[in-house]
mmCIF file of C-alpha atoms in Angstrom:
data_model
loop_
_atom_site.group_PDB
_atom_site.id
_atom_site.type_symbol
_atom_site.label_atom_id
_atom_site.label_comp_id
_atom_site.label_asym_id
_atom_site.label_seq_id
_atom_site.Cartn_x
_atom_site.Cartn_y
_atom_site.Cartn_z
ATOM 1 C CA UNK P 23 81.096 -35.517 45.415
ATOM 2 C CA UNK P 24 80.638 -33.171 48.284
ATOM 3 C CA UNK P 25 80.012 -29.261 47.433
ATOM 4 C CA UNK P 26 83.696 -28.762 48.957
ATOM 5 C CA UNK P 27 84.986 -31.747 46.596
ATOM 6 C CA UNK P 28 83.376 -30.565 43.930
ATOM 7 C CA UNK P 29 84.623 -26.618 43.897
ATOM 8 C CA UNK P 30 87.930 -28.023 44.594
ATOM 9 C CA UNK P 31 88.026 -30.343 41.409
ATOM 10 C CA UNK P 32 85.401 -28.811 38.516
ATOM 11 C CA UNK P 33 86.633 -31.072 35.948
ATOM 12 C CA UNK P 34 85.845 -34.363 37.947
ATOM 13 C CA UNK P 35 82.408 -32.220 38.659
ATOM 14 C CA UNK P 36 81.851 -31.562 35.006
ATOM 15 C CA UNK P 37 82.993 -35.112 34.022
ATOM 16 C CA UNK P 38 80.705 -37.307 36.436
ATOM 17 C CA UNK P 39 77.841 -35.551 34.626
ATOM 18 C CA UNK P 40 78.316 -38.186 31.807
ATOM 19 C CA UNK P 41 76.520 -40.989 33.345
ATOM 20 C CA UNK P 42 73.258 -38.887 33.636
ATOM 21 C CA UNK P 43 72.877 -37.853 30.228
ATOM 22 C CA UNK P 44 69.966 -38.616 28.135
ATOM 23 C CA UNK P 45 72.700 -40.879 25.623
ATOM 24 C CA UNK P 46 76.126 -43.071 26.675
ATOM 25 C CA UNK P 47 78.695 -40.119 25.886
ATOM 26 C CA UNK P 48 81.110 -42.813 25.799
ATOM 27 C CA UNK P 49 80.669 -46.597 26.822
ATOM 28 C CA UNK P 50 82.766 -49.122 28.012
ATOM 29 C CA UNK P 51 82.555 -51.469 24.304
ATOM 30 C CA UNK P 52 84.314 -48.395 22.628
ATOM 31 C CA UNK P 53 88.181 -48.712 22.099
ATOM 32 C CA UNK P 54 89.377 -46.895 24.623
ATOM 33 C CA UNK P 55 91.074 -44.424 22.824
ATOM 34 C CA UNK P 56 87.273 -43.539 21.144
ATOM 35 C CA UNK P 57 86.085 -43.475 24.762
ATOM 36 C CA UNK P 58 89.218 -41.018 25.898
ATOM 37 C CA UNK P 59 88.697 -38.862 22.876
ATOM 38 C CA UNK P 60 84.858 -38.714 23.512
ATOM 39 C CA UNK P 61 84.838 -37.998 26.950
ATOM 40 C CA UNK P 62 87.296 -34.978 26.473
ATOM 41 C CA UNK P 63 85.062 -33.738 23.808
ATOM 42 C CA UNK P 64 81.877 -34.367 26.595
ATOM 43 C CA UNK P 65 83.928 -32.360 28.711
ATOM 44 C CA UNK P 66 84.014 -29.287 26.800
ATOM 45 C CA UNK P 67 80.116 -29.768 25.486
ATOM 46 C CA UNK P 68 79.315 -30.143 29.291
ATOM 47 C CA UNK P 69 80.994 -27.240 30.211
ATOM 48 C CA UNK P 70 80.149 -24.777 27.550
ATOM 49 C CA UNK P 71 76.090 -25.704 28.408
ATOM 50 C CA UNK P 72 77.015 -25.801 32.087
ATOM 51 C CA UNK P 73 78.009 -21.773 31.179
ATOM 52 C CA UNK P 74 75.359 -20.927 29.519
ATOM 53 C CA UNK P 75 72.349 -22.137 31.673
ATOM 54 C CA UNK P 76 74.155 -20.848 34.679
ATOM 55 C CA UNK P 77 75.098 -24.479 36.163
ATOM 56 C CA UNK P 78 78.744 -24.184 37.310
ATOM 57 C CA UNK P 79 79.740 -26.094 40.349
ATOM 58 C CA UNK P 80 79.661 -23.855 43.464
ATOM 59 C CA UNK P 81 82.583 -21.650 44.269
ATOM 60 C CA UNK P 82 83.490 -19.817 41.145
ATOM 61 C CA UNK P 83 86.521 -22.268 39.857
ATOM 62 C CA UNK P 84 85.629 -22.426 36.728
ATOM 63 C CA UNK P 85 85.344 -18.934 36.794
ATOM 64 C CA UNK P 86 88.895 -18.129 38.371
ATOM 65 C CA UNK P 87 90.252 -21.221 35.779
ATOM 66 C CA UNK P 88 89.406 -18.947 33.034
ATOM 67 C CA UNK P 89 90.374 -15.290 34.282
ATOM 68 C CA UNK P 90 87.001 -13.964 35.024
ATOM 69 C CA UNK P 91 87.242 -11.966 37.676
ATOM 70 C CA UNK P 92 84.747 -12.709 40.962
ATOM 71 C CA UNK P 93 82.737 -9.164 40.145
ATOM 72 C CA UNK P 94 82.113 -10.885 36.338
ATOM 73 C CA UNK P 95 81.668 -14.582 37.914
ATOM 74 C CA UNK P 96 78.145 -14.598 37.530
ATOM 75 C CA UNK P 97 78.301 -12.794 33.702
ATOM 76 C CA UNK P 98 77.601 -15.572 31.329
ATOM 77 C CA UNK P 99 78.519 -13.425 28.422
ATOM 78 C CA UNK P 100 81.977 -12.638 29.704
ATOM 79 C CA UNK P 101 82.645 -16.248 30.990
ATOM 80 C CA UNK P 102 81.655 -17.539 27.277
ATOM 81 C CA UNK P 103 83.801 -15.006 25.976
ATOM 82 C CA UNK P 104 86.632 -16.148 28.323
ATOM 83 C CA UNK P 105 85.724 -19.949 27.424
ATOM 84 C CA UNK P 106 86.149 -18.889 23.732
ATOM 85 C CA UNK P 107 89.423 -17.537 23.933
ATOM 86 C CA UNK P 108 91.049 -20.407 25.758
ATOM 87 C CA UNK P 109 89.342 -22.808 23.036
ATOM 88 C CA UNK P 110 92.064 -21.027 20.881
ATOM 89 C CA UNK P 111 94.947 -21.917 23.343
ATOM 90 C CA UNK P 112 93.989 -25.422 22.672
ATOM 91 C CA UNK P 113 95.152 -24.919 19.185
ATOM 92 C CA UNK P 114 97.900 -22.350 19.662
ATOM 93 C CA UNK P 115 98.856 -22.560 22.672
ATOM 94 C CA UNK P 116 98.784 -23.605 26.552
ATOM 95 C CA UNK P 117 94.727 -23.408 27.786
ATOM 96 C CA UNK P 118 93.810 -22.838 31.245
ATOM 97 C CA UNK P 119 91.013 -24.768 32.365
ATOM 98 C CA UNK P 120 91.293 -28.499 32.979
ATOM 99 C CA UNK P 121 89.089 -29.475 30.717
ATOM 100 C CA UNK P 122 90.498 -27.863 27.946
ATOM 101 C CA UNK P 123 93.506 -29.113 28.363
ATOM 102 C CA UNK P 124 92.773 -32.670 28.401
ATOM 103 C CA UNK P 125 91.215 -31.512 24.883
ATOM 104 C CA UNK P 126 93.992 -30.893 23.916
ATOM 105 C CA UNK P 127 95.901 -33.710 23.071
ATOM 106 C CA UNK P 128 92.617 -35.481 21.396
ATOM 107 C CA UNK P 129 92.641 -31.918 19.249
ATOM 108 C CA UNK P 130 96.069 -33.181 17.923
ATOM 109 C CA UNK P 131 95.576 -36.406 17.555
ATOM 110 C CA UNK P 132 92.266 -36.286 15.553
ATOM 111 C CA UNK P 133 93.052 -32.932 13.568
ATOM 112 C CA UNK P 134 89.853 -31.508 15.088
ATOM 113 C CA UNK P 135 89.448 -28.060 13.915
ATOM 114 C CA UNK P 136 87.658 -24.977 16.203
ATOM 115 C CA UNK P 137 85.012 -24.645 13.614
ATOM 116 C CA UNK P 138 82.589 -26.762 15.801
ATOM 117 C CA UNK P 139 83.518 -25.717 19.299
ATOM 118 C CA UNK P 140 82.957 -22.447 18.183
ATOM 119 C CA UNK P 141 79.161 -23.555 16.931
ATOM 120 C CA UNK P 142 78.638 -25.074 20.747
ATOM 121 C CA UNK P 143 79.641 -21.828 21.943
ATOM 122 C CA UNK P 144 77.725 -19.372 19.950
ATOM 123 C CA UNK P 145 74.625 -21.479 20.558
ATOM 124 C CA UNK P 146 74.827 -20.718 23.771
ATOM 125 C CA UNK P 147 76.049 -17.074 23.453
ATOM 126 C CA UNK P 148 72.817 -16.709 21.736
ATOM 127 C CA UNK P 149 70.942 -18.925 24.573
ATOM 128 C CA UNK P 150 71.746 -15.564 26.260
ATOM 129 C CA UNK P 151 70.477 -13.381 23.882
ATOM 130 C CA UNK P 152 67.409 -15.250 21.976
ATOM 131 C CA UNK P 153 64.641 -16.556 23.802
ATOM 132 C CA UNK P 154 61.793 -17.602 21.246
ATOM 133 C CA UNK P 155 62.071 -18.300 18.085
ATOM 134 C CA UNK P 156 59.740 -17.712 15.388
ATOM 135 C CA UNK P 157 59.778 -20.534 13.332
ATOM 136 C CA UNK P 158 60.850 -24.178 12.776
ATOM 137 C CA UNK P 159 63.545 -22.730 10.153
ATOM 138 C CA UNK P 160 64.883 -20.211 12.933
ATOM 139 C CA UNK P 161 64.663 -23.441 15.308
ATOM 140 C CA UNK P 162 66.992 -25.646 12.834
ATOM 141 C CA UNK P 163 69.469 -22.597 12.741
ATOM 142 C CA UNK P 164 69.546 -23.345 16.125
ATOM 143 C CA UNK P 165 69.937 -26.770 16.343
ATOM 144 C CA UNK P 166 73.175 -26.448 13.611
ATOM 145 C CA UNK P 167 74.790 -24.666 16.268
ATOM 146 C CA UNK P 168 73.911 -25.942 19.616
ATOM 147 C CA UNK P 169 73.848 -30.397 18.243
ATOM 148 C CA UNK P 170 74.974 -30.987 14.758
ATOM 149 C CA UNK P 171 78.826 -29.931 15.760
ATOM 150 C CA UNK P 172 78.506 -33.005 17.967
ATOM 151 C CA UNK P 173 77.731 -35.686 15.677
ATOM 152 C CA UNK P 174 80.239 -34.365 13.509
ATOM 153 C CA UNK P 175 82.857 -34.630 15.891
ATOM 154 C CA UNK P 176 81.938 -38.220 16.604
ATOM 155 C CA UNK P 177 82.563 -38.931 13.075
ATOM 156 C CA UNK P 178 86.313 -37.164 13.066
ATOM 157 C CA UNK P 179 86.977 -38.751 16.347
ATOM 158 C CA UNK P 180 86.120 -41.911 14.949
ATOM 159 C CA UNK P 181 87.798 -40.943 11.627
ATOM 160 C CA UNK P 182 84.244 -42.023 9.523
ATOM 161 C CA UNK P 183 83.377 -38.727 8.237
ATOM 162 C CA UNK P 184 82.274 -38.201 4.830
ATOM 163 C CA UNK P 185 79.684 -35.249 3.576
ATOM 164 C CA UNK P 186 77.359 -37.373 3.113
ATOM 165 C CA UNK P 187 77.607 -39.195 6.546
ATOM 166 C CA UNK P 188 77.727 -35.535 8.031
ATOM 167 C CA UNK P 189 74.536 -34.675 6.007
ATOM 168 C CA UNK P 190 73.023 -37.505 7.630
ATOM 169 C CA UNK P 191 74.115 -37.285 11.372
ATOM 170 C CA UNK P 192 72.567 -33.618 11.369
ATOM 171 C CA UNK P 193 69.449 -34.804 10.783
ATOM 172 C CA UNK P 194 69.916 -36.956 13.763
ATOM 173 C CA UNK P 195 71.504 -34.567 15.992
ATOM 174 C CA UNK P 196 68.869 -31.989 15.522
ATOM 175 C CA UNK P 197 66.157 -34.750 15.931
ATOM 176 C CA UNK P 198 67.931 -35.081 19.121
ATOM 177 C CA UNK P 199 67.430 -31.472 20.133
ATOM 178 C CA UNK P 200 64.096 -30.795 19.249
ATOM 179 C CA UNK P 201 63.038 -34.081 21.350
ATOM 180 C CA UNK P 202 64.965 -32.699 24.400
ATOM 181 C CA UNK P 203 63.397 -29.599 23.651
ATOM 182 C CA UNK P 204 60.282 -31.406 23.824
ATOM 183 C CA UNK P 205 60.802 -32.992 27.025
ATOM 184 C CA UNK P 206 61.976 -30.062 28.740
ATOM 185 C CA UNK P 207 59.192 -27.778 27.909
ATOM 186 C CA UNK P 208 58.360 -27.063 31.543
ATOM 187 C CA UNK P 209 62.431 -26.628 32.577
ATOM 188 C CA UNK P 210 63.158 -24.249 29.761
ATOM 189 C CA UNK P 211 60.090 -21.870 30.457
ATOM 190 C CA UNK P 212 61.376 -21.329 34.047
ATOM 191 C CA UNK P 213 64.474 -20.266 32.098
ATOM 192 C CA UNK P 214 62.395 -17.710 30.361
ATOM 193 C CA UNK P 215 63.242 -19.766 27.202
ATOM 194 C CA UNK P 216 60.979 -21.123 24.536
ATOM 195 C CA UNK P 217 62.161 -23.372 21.700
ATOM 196 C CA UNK P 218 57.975 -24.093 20.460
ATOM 197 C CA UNK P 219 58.592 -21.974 17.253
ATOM 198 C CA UNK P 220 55.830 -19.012 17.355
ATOM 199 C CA UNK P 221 54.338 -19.802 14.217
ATOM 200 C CA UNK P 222 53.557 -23.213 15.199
ATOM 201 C CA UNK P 223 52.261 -21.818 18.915
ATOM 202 C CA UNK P 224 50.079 -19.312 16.579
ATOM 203 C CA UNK P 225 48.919 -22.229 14.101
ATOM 204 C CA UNK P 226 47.536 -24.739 17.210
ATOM 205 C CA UNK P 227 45.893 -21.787 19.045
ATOM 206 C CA UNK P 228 48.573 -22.252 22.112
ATOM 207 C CA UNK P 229 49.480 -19.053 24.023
ATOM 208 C CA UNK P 230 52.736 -18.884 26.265
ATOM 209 C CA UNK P 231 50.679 -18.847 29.481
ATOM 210 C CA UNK P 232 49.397 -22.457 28.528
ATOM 211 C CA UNK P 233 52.545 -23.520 28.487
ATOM 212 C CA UNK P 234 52.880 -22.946 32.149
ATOM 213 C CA UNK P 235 50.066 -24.932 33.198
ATOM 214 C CA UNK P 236 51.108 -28.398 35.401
ATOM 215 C CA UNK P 237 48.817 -30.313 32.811
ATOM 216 C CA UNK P 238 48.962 -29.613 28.986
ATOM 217 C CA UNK P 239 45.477 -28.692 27.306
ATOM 218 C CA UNK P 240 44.314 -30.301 24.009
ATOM 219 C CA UNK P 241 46.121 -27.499 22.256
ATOM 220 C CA UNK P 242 49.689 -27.769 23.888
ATOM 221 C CA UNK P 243 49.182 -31.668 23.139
ATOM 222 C CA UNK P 244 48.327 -30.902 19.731
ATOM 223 C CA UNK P 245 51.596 -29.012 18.940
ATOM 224 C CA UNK P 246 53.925 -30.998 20.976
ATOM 225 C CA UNK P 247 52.587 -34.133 18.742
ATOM 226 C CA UNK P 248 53.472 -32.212 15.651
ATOM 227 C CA UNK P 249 56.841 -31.206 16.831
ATOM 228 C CA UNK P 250 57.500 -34.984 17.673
ATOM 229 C CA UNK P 251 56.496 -36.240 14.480
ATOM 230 C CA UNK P 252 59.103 -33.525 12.969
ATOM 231 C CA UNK P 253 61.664 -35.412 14.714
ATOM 232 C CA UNK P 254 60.768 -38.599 14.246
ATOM 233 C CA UNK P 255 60.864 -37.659 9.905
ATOM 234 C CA UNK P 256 64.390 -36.561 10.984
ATOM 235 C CA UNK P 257 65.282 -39.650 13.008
ATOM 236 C CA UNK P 258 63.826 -41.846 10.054
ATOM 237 C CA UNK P 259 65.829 -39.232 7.237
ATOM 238 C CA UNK P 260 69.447 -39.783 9.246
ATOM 239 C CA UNK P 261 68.962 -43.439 10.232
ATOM 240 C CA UNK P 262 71.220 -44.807 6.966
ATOM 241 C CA UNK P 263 73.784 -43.079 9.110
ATOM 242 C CA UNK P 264 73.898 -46.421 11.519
ATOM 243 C CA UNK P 265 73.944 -48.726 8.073
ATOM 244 C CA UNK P 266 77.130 -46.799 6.644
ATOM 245 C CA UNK P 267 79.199 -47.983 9.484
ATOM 246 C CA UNK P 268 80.322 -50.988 10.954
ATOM 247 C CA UNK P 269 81.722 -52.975 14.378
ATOM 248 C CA UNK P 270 81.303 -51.041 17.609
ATOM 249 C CA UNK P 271 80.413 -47.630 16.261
ATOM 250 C CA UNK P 272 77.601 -48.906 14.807
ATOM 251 C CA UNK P 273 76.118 -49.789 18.504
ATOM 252 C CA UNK P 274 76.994 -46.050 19.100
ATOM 253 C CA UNK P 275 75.327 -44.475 16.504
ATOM 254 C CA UNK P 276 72.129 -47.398 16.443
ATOM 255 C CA UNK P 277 71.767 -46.226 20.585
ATOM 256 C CA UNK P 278 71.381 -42.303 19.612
ATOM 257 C CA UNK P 279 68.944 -43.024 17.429
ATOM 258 C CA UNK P 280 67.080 -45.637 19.492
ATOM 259 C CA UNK P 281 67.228 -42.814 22.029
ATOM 260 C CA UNK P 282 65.357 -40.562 20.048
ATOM 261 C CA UNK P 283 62.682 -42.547 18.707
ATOM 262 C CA UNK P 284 62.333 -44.158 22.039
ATOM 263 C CA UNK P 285 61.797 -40.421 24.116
ATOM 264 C CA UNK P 286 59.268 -40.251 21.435
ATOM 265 C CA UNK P 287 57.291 -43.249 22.103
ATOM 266 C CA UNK P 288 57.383 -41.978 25.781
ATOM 267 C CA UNK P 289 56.219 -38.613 24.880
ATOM 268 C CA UNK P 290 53.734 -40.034 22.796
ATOM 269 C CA UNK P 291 52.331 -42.624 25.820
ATOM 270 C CA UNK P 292 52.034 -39.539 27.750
ATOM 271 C CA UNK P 293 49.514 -38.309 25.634
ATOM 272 C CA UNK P 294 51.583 -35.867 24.442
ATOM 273 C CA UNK P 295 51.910 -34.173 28.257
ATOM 274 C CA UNK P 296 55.021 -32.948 28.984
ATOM 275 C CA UNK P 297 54.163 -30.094 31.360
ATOM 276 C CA UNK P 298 54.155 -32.150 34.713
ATOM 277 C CA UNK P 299 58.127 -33.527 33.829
ATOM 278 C CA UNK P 300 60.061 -34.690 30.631
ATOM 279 C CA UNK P 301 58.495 -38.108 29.930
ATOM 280 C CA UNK P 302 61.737 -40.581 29.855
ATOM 281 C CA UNK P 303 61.689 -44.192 27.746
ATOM 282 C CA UNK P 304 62.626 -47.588 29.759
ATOM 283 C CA UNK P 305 65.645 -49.648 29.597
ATOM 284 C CA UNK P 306 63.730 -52.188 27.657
ATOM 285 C CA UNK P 307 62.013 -49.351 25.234
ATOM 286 C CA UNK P 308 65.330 -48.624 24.488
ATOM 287 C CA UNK P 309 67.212 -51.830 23.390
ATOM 288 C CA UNK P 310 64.067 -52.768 21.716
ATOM 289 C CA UNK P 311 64.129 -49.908 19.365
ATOM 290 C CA UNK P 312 68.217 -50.125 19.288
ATOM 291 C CA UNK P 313 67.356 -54.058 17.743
ATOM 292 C CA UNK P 314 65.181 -52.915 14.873
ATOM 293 C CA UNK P 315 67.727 -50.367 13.987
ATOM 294 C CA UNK P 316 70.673 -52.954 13.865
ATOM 295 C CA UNK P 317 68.607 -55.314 12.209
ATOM 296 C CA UNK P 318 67.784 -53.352 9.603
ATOM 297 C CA UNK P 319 63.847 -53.327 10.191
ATOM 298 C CA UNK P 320 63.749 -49.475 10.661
#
């Protein structure tokens, strides 16, 4: 889409993002109810991020969609505050963005509740407000906000969730984040943001200037190879997750988790490097670790 295009129509904008994410958000061998329900529910995870790192397409329509005036436009605070209160409209009422509205009827249909919306949006409230944390347990708080309410809306949209399967598709979710985290090291400094937890930065001898270096030193490689094997234990501790389910949601959930462990192996051929650019698994990494999950080997 052209700039003009794309201040004209900020759903479509928000929308085409799907195809460049990290993980199908919702692909074509999903019913296509799933994939309707799934891509509204992208749309408002899109969006909500899109606010909070400051991404909006050009022109302010997202801005004007929600009531923020042009003098607050560039606020993220008040926009996520505005975001918030037509989340409520979508289950009292008549929202005002697109996006939202499109949620809408999935909402209904799915008895989705604003508990985890809410989570996606405090996240990145406090994107706005925290930018290092100081451990791994400050990290996972984190992560329960800003990627478990994801998997667990997969699960209602998909009516499969139990407490158990929710117990399990945190563990991948947050797997999820810290490996993104761990990819976009480099990215999320130039944001003034830091999600290495300080304890661990302390405990490998790695100061914050040495994370702005275009190579990584033995020590940044050091503690990025820790943090990956932390994900990996909580890939391996939420894969049952892909075993407890069956037919074409079982591709779904056997691709996250072949994402993860894949963007691991990448990490890991990079020598544990990410400084120079987020290290990014093959096609063929991918649906190689996808067949050891769906045949049971892993």
């Amino acid at each position: 889409m052209t700039a003009t295009e794309t201040a004209q129509d900020p759903e479509r904008a928000t929308l085409d993002k799907a195809t460049s994410e990290n993980f199908p958000v919702a692909p074509f061998f999903l019913p296509r109810a799933w994939r309707a329900d799934l891509m509204a529910v992208y749309g408002f995870a899109r969006l909500v991020d899109d606010i909070g790192d400051g991404d909006l397409a050009p022109g302010g329509a997202d801005a004007r969609l929600l009531g923020v005036s042009a003098t607050e436009a560039e606020d993220r605070l008040a926009l996520l505050d505005a975001f918030e209160t037509d989340l409520r409209r979508v289950f009292d009422g008549t929202p005002r963005h697109p996006l939202l509205r499109r949620l809408q009827p999935t909402a209904r249909r799915r008895s989705l509740t604003p508990e985890p919306f809410l989570g996606l949006i405090a996240a990145n409230r406090q994107d706005q407000l925290v930018s290092r944390y100081e451990t791994y347990d400050d990290l996972l708080a984190y992560c329960d906000l800003s990627a478990n309410p994801v998997g667990r809306l997969v699960l209602t949209v998909t009516g499969t969730s139990t407490p158990e399967r929710v117990r399990l598709s945190d563990a991948i979710c947050t797997a999820l984040q810290i490996v993104e985290h761990l990819q976009d090291v480099a990215e999320d400094l130039r944001r003034d943001r830091i999600y290495l937890p300080a304890a661990d930065m302390k405990r490998f001898h790695v100061q914050e200037s040495d994370l702005g270096a275009k190579t990584a030193g033995a020590s940044v490689r050091a503690l990025v190879a820790y943090e990956a094997q932390r994900a990996r234990d909580l890939l391996n501790e939420g894969a049952p997750l892909v075993g407890s389910v069956h037919g074409r949601l079982k591709l779904l959930l056997a691709g996250f988790v072949a994402g993860g462990r894949a963007a691991i192996r990448a990490i890991a051929a990079a020598d544990y490097d990410v400084l120079p650019g987020p290290p990014r698994p093959g096609k063929v990494q991918l649906l190689r670790e996808a067949g050891v999950i769906l045949r049971g080997e892993g």
